[in-house]
PDB file of C-alpha atoms in Angstrom:
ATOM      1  CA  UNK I 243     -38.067 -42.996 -61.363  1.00  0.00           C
ATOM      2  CA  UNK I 244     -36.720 -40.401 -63.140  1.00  0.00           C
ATOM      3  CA  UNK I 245     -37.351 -36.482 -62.016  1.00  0.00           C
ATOM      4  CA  UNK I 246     -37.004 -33.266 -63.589  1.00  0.00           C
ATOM      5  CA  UNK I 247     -35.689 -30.153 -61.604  1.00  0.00           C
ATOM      6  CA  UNK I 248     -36.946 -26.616 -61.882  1.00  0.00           C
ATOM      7  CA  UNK I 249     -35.050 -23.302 -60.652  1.00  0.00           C
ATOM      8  CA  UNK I 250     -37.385 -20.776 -59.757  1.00  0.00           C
ATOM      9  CA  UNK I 251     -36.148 -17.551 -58.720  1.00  0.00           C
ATOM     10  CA  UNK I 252     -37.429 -14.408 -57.491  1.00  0.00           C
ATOM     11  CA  UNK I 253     -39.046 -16.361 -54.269  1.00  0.00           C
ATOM     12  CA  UNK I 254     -40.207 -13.937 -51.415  1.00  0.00           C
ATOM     13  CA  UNK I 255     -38.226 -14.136 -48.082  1.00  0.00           C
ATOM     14  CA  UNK I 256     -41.849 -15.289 -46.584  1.00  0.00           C
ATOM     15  CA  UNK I 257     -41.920 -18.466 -49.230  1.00  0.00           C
ATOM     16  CA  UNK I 258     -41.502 -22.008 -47.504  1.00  0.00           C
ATOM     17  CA  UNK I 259     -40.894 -25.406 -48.980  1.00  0.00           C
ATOM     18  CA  UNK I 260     -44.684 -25.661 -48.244  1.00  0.00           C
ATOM     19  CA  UNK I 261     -45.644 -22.725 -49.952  1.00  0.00           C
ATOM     20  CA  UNK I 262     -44.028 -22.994 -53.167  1.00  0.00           C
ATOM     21  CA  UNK I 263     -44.708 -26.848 -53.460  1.00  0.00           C
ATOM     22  CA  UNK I 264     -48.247 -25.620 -53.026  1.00  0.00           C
ATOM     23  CA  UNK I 265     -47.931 -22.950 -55.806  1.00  0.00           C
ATOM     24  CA  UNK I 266     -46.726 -25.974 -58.005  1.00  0.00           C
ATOM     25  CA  UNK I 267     -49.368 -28.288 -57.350  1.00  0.00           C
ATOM     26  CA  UNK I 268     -52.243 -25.813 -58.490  1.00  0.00           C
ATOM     27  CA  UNK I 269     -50.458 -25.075 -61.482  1.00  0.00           C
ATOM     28  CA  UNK I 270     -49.674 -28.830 -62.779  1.00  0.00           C
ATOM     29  CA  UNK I 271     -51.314 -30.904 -60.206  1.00  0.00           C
ATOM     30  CA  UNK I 272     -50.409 -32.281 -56.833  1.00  0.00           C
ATOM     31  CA  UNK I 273     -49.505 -35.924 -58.448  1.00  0.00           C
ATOM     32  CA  UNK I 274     -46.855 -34.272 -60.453  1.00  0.00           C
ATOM     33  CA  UNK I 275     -45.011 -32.364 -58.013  1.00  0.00           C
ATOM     34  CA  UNK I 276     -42.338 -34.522 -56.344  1.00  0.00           C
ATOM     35  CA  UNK I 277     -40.393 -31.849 -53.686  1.00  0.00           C
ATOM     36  CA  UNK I 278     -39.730 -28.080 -53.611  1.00  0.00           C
ATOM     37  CA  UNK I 279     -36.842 -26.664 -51.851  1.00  0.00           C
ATOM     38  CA  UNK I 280     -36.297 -22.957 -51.058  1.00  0.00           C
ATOM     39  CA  UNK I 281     -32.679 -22.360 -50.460  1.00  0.00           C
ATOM     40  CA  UNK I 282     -31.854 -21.092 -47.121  1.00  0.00           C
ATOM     41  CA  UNK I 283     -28.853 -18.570 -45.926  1.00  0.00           C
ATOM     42  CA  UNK I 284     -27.022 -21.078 -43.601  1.00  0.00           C
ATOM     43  CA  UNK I 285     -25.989 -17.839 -41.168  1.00  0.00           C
ATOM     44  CA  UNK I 286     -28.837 -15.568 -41.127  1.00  0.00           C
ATOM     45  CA  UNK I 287     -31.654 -18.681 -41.596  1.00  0.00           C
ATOM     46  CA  UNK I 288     -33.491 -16.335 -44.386  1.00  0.00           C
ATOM     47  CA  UNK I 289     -34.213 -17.298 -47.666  1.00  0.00           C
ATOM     48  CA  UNK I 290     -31.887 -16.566 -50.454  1.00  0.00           C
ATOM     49  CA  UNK I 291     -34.785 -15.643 -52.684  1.00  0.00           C
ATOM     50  CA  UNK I 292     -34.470 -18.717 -54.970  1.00  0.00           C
ATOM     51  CA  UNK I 293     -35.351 -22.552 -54.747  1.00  0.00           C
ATOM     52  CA  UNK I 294     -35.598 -25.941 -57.169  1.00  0.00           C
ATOM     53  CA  UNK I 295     -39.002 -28.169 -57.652  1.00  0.00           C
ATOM     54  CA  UNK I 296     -38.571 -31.412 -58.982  1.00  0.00           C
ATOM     55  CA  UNK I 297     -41.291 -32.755 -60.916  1.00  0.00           C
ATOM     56  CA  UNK I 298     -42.271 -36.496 -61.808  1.00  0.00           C
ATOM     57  CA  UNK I 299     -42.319 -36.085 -65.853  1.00  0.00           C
ATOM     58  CA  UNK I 300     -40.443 -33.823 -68.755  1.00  0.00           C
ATOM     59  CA  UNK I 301     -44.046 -32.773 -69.404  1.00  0.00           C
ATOM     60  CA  UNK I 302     -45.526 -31.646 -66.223  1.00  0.00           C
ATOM     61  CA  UNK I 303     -41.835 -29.531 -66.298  1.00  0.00           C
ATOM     62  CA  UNK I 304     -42.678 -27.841 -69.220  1.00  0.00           C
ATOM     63  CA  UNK I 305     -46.080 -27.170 -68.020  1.00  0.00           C
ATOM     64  CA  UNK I 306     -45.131 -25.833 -64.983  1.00  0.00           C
ATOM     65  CA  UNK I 307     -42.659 -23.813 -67.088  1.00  0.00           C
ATOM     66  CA  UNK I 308     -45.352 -22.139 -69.033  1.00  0.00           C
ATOM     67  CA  UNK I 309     -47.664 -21.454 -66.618  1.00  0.00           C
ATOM     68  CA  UNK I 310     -45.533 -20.260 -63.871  1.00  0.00           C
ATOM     69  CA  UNK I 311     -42.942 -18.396 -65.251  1.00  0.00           C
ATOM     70  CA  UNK I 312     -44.109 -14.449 -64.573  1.00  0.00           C
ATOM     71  CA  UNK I 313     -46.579 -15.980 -61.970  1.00  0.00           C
ATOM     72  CA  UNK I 314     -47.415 -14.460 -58.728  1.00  0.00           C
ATOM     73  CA  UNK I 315     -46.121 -16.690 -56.050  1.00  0.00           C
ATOM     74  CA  UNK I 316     -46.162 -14.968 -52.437  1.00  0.00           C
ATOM     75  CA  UNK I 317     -46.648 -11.676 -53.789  1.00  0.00           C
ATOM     76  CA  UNK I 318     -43.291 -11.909 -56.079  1.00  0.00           C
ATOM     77  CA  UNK I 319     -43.586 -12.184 -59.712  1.00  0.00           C
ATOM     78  CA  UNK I 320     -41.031 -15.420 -59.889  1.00  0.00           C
ATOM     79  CA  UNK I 321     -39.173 -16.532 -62.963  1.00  0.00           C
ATOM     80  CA  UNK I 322     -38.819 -20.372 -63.532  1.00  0.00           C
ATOM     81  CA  UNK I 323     -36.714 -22.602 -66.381  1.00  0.00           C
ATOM     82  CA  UNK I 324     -35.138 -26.012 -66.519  1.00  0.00           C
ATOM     83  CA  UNK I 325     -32.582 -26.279 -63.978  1.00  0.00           C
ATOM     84  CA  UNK I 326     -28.875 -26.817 -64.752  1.00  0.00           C
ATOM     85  CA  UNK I 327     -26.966 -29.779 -63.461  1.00  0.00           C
ATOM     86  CA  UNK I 328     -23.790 -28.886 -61.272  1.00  0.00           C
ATOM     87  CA  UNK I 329     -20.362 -30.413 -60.819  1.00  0.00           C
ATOM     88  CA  UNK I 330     -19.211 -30.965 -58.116  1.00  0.00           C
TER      89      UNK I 330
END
């Protein structure tokens, strides 16, 4: 099965895994989020304000594109788009 990544940046220091999977899953429904990730600072343990959601169809990622890009997650305004592959 096939999944389509998000970047969403902008995340609070306070926003979990749990938190911004949650934050998907109202916006585009529970069934189409697959796994959020915020991205952690490996030596202080904080967030580095930014994290990836992958979601289970190209449409529920352009949903989720349009309705949560600008939206209020946490208290921070966060900015979302399609996320870009990386070499490695």
């Amino acid at each position: 099965m096939s999944e389509f990544r998000l970047f969403v940046g902008n995340l609070a220091w306070a926003t979990t895994d749990e938190s911004l999977k949650g934050a998907f899953a109202e916006a585009v429904g529970e069934e189409n989020v697959m796994d959020a990730k915020v991205i952690m600072d490996r030596y202080t343990g904080r967030s580095r304000g930014f994290g990836f959601v992958s979601l289970a169809s190209q449409e529920a990622a352009q949903k989720a594109v349009e309705v949560m890009n600008g939206a209020n997650v946490d208290g921070r305004e966060v900015r979302v788009d399609h996320a870009s592959s990386r070499d490695r």
